Amino acid sequence: MNKLILIAASALLFAPQVSAKQTLINADALVDVAQGKIIESVSVLVEDQRIIQVAKQGEIELGENIEVINLAGKTLVPGLMDMHVHLTSDASDNFLAAKGNSVPRQTVKAVKNAETTLLAGFTTVRNLGAAGYSVIAVRDGINAGEIPGPRIWAAGHSIGVTGGHCDDNFSPPEAKSKSAGVADGPWAVRAKVRENIKYGANTIKVCATGGVFSKGTKVGIQQLTEEEIRAAVEEAHMRGLIAAAHAHGTNGIKAAIRAGIDSIEHCSFMDDEAIQLALKYGTYLSCDIYNTEYTLAFGEANGVPEENINKERQVGTIQRESFRKANKAGVKMVFGSDAAIYPHGDNGKQFSRMVTFGMTPLQSLQAATINSAALLQKSEELGQIKAGFLADIIAVDGNPMENISLMENVSFVMKDGVVYKD
Ligand code: ARG
């Protein structure tokens, strides 16, 4: 025993020094999202997966064996964060045919879409619901360095009531099909949270109201009771996880906020009381205001049933007004796009819509960086290009504060200090 320890200790002592890998990025400018300003002629020094120094070009002393990346004409932006994606499906697939995809098939799609999302500049995503723990496996593969993709917070199965938005209502009754996240009653809900965590979920999602793309649900109507939502939130928080609620309708939004939910997804029908409640509780809103355009333009061609396209028509305009009002009132906003309703990789298209509906370009960038990092309780290492932070850095050709559409064409992507697109 003692001998073994000695051998192990001397192996450590005499192991060759593995020197850290350093990369220096030079660029025309950098968006300091926290201070809300552009820093010109900048250099960022990265060592392994972290940023160790940010300075004016020429001020950083170059060691040996340092790789230099020159991004002339480009502006650096912190790696983007999308708080609502579904990597397991594609908008352009036939809507009803895709319901027949097996979990392995969905997993293959998630592997593909994870890479597409990363190359679009989104270095962190929250996957709010997937069948069979598929995205948890994809997350683990990415973390193990086996496949490229963003850093993922994965919810496992979305939790909701029998016949609700997150159940399978498309099959006939005799098929007895039921989504794995169906739970009725507070203890059943708690059990589902526990089951998700058991199989690796690192965030929780509940379906508080009806939705656009489910069958037979009323989009504005509450489904989980406040007591059930509170059970999920308490259980998630006790286990150190944050929880998100799909909620379009006013009552469901309010119930979820009062139950202590961390973020409201969609947030379509926000009245003044809902806005005041979000302010009071510090709840984040994650409003997917781009995809209504995609669904109304391409939904029919993709085989989306008339029932669902009709519900999209009810939601679109009012959702964007809710977004405008809530942002104006100072509610905390994150970037959540519900990618899968529109094609993965087009996530950046939502920025210009956030500006059209009332945000400044800076606010839209903050939603996708520091605000999302704060929601994930990772403000100390995600969302900024700053010494000590993880090296998630992207670049666009020009100044996004002057032209926010530049966020649709990301030309450089580094995640964890590794370059994926140059
Ligand atoms: N997953 C959401 C639902 O089915 C998508 C809503 C899309 N529409 C919108 N206007 N945000 O309810």
mmCIF file of C-alpha atoms in Angstrom, residues 7-184:
data_model
loop_
_atom_site.group_PDB
_atom_site.id
_atom_site.type_symbol
_atom_site.label_atom_id
_atom_site.label_comp_id
_atom_site.label_asym_id
_atom_site.label_seq_id
_atom_site.Cartn_x
_atom_site.Cartn_y
_atom_site.Cartn_z
ATOM 1 C CA ILE A 7 5.285 5.125 -6.858
ATOM 2 C CA ALA A 8 2.236 7.220 -7.643
ATOM 3 C CA ALA A 9 3.754 10.274 -5.969
ATOM 4 C CA SER A 10 7.087 9.998 -7.783
ATOM 5 C CA ALA A 11 5.279 9.498 -11.102
ATOM 6 C CA LEU A 12 3.566 12.813 -10.479
ATOM 7 C CA LEU A 13 6.823 14.543 -9.520
ATOM 8 C CA PHE A 14 8.793 13.404 -12.538
ATOM 9 C CA ALA A 15 6.030 13.640 -15.118
ATOM 10 C CA PRO A 16 7.137 15.948 -17.953
ATOM 11 C CA GLN A 17 5.679 19.477 -17.609
ATOM 12 C CA VAL A 18 2.832 19.720 -20.087
ATOM 13 C CA SER A 19 2.881 23.344 -21.147
ATOM 14 C CA ALA A 20 -0.434 25.123 -21.534
ATOM 15 C CA LYS A 21 -1.606 25.884 -25.040
ATOM 16 C CA GLN A 22 -1.836 29.625 -25.676
ATOM 17 C CA THR A 23 -3.734 31.402 -28.435
ATOM 18 C CA LEU A 24 -3.759 35.132 -29.108
ATOM 19 C CA ILE A 25 -6.722 36.575 -31.007
ATOM 20 C CA ASN A 26 -6.311 40.020 -32.584
ATOM 21 C CA ALA A 27 -9.440 41.781 -33.809
ATOM 22 C CA ASP A 28 -10.637 45.244 -34.831
ATOM 23 C CA ALA A 29 -13.069 45.412 -31.930
ATOM 24 C CA LEU A 30 -14.775 43.609 -29.083
ATOM 25 C CA VAL A 31 -18.274 44.053 -27.678
ATOM 26 C CA ASP A 32 -18.042 44.520 -23.926
ATOM 27 C CA VAL A 33 -21.601 43.418 -23.206
ATOM 28 C CA ALA A 34 -21.384 44.175 -19.473
ATOM 29 C CA GLN A 35 -20.214 47.768 -19.924
ATOM 30 C CA GLY A 36 -22.231 48.245 -23.084
ATOM 31 C CA LYS A 37 -19.370 49.515 -25.196
ATOM 32 C CA ILE A 38 -17.079 48.632 -28.061
ATOM 33 C CA ILE A 39 -13.365 48.270 -27.341
ATOM 34 C CA GLU A 40 -11.278 48.882 -30.458
ATOM 35 C CA SER A 41 -8.068 47.222 -31.625
ATOM 36 C CA VAL A 42 -8.129 44.406 -29.136
ATOM 37 C CA SER A 43 -6.186 41.271 -28.258
ATOM 38 C CA VAL A 44 -7.473 38.331 -26.270
ATOM 39 C CA LEU A 45 -5.081 35.819 -24.780
ATOM 40 C CA VAL A 46 -6.496 32.324 -24.297
ATOM 41 C CA GLU A 47 -4.790 29.574 -22.342
ATOM 42 C CA ASP A 48 -6.296 26.118 -22.649
ATOM 43 C CA GLN A 49 -10.042 26.634 -22.199
ATOM 44 C CA ARG A 50 -9.908 30.030 -20.482
ATOM 45 C CA ILE A 51 -9.387 33.674 -21.333
ATOM 46 C CA ILE A 52 -6.440 34.973 -19.327
ATOM 47 C CA GLN A 53 -6.015 38.532 -20.610
ATOM 48 C CA VAL A 54 -7.860 41.131 -22.669
ATOM 49 C CA ALA A 55 -5.850 44.192 -23.773
ATOM 50 C CA LYS A 56 -5.182 46.689 -26.542
ATOM 51 C CA GLN A 57 -3.303 45.176 -29.493
ATOM 52 C CA GLY A 58 0.453 45.183 -28.885
ATOM 53 C CA GLU A 59 0.140 45.267 -25.108
ATOM 54 C CA ILE A 60 0.283 41.526 -24.508
ATOM 55 C CA GLU A 61 3.723 39.992 -24.276
ATOM 56 C CA LEU A 62 3.985 36.995 -26.540
ATOM 57 C CA GLY A 63 5.503 33.829 -25.125
ATOM 58 C CA GLU A 64 6.936 31.051 -27.269
ATOM 59 C CA ASN A 65 4.753 28.583 -29.135
ATOM 60 C CA ILE A 66 1.785 30.885 -29.119
ATOM 61 C CA GLU A 67 -0.695 30.565 -31.933
ATOM 62 C CA VAL A 68 -1.829 33.940 -33.301
ATOM 63 C CA ILE A 69 -5.222 34.370 -34.973
ATOM 64 C CA ASN A 70 -5.662 37.658 -36.820
ATOM 65 C CA LEU A 71 -9.275 38.669 -37.327
ATOM 66 C CA ALA A 72 -8.836 41.956 -39.198
ATOM 67 C CA GLY A 73 -12.134 43.687 -39.923
ATOM 68 C CA LYS A 74 -13.967 41.595 -37.352
ATOM 69 C CA THR A 75 -15.668 42.295 -34.045
ATOM 70 C CA LEU A 76 -15.465 39.788 -31.209
ATOM 71 C CA VAL A 77 -18.654 38.918 -29.318
ATOM 72 C CA PRO A 78 -19.001 36.495 -26.393
ATOM 73 C CA GLY A 79 -20.203 33.043 -27.461
ATOM 74 C CA LEU A 80 -23.986 33.244 -27.854
ATOM 75 C CA MET A 81 -26.433 31.437 -25.573
ATOM 76 C CA ASP A 82 -29.879 30.210 -26.645
ATOM 77 C CA MET A 83 -32.035 29.285 -23.657
ATOM 78 C CA HIS A 84 -34.636 27.315 -25.632
ATOM 79 C CA VAL A 85 -33.814 24.809 -28.345
ATOM 80 C CA HIS A 86 -34.926 21.304 -29.344
ATOM 81 C CA LEU A 87 -32.007 19.682 -31.141
ATOM 82 C CA THR A 88 -33.868 16.437 -31.875
ATOM 83 C CA SER A 89 -36.100 17.648 -34.710
ATOM 84 C CA ASP A 90 -35.988 19.703 -37.900
ATOM 85 C CA ALA A 91 -38.536 22.301 -38.976
ATOM 86 C CA SER A 92 -38.341 21.264 -42.627
ATOM 87 C CA ASP A 93 -39.298 17.627 -41.972
ATOM 88 C CA ASN A 94 -42.912 16.711 -42.585
ATOM 89 C CA PHE A 95 -44.619 17.578 -39.301
ATOM 90 C CA LEU A 96 -46.706 14.423 -38.803
ATOM 91 C CA ALA A 97 -44.225 11.985 -40.396
ATOM 92 C CA ALA A 98 -41.516 13.217 -37.996
ATOM 93 C CA LYS A 99 -43.701 12.153 -35.035
ATOM 94 C CA GLY A 100 -42.734 8.607 -36.029
ATOM 95 C CA ASN A 101 -39.007 9.177 -35.515
ATOM 96 C CA SER A 102 -37.473 6.722 -33.045
ATOM 97 C CA VAL A 103 -35.299 7.951 -30.180
ATOM 98 C CA PRO A 104 -32.128 6.763 -32.017
ATOM 99 C CA ARG A 105 -33.237 8.669 -35.128
ATOM 100 C CA GLN A 106 -33.899 11.773 -33.033
ATOM 101 C CA THR A 107 -30.472 11.403 -31.436
ATOM 102 C CA VAL A 108 -28.789 11.399 -34.852
ATOM 103 C CA LYS A 109 -30.624 14.608 -35.659
ATOM 104 C CA ALA A 110 -29.474 16.116 -32.377
ATOM 105 C CA VAL A 111 -25.834 15.300 -33.165
ATOM 106 C CA LYS A 112 -26.173 17.048 -36.522
ATOM 107 C CA ASN A 113 -28.061 20.026 -35.110
ATOM 108 C CA ALA A 114 -25.639 20.461 -32.227
ATOM 109 C CA GLU A 115 -22.839 21.102 -34.718
ATOM 110 C CA THR A 116 -24.989 23.409 -36.862
ATOM 111 C CA THR A 117 -25.908 25.430 -33.770
ATOM 112 C CA LEU A 118 -22.298 25.739 -32.630
ATOM 113 C CA LEU A 119 -21.148 26.886 -36.084
ATOM 114 C CA ALA A 120 -23.841 29.588 -35.998
ATOM 115 C CA GLY A 121 -22.054 31.042 -32.959
ATOM 116 C CA PHE A 122 -24.186 29.545 -30.192
ATOM 117 C CA THR A 123 -21.697 28.039 -27.773
ATOM 118 C CA THR A 124 -24.264 27.333 -25.028
ATOM 119 C CA VAL A 125 -27.857 26.118 -25.313
ATOM 120 C CA ARG A 126 -30.589 24.862 -23.055
ATOM 121 C CA ASN A 127 -32.473 21.937 -24.620
ATOM 122 C CA LEU A 128 -35.971 22.167 -23.161
ATOM 123 C CA GLY A 129 -37.306 18.700 -23.641
ATOM 124 C CA ALA A 130 -36.410 15.632 -25.691
ATOM 125 C CA ALA A 131 -37.487 11.999 -25.782
ATOM 126 C CA GLY A 132 -35.531 9.130 -24.288
ATOM 127 C CA TYR A 133 -32.722 11.183 -22.705
ATOM 128 C CA SER A 134 -31.338 11.601 -26.226
ATOM 129 C CA VAL A 135 -29.919 15.103 -25.781
ATOM 130 C CA ILE A 136 -28.381 14.118 -22.451
ATOM 131 C CA ALA A 137 -26.329 11.541 -24.379
ATOM 132 C CA VAL A 138 -25.423 14.142 -26.995
ATOM 133 C CA ARG A 139 -24.373 16.565 -24.250
ATOM 134 C CA ASP A 140 -22.169 13.912 -22.689
ATOM 135 C CA GLY A 141 -20.606 13.090 -26.081
ATOM 136 C CA ILE A 142 -19.819 16.763 -26.624
ATOM 137 C CA ASN A 143 -18.326 17.098 -23.147
ATOM 138 C CA ALA A 144 -16.192 14.005 -23.760
ATOM 139 C CA GLY A 145 -14.818 15.606 -26.943
ATOM 140 C CA GLU A 146 -16.345 12.941 -29.199
ATOM 141 C CA ILE A 147 -18.551 15.232 -31.280
ATOM 142 C CA PRO A 148 -18.671 19.020 -31.817
ATOM 143 C CA GLY A 149 -21.487 20.992 -30.252
ATOM 144 C CA PRO A 150 -22.425 23.683 -27.798
ATOM 145 C CA ARG A 151 -22.336 23.381 -24.029
ATOM 146 C CA ILE A 152 -25.764 21.934 -23.235
ATOM 147 C CA TRP A 153 -28.147 22.205 -20.330
ATOM 148 C CA ALA A 154 -30.547 19.325 -21.046
ATOM 149 C CA ALA A 155 -34.007 18.945 -19.512
ATOM 150 C CA GLY A 156 -34.740 15.299 -20.232
ATOM 151 C CA HIS A 157 -38.498 14.808 -20.629
ATOM 152 C CA SER A 158 -40.765 17.857 -20.467
ATOM 153 C CA ILE A 159 -43.198 17.450 -17.586
ATOM 154 C CA GLY A 160 -46.903 18.100 -18.133
ATOM 155 C CA VAL A 161 -50.464 16.880 -17.556
ATOM 156 C CA THR A 162 -52.327 14.026 -19.266
ATOM 157 C CA GLY A 163 -53.530 15.307 -22.628
ATOM 158 C CA GLY A 164 -51.593 18.528 -22.197
ATOM 159 C CA HIS A 165 -49.130 20.308 -24.460
ATOM 160 C CA CYS A 166 -46.276 17.940 -23.617
ATOM 161 C CA ASP A 167 -48.281 14.709 -23.929
ATOM 162 C CA ASP A 168 -48.671 12.800 -27.218
ATOM 163 C CA ASN A 169 -52.209 13.582 -28.389
ATOM 164 C CA PHE A 170 -51.661 12.704 -32.029
ATOM 165 C CA SER A 171 -52.119 8.922 -31.666
ATOM 166 C CA PRO A 172 -55.569 7.315 -31.353
ATOM 167 C CA PRO A 173 -56.709 6.296 -27.840
ATOM 168 C CA GLU A 174 -56.262 2.568 -28.469
ATOM 169 C CA ALA A 175 -52.538 3.150 -29.066
ATOM 170 C CA LYS A 176 -52.414 4.232 -25.391
ATOM 171 C CA SER A 177 -49.536 6.521 -26.265
ATOM 172 C CA LYS A 178 -48.370 8.772 -23.488
ATOM 173 C CA SER A 179 -45.293 10.975 -23.364
ATOM 174 C CA ALA A 180 -42.732 9.932 -20.777
ATOM 175 C CA GLY A 181 -42.989 13.257 -18.920
ATOM 176 C CA VAL A 182 -46.716 13.041 -18.178
ATOM 177 C CA ALA A 183 -47.475 13.559 -14.490
ATOM 178 C CA ASP A 184 -50.699 14.415 -12.662
#
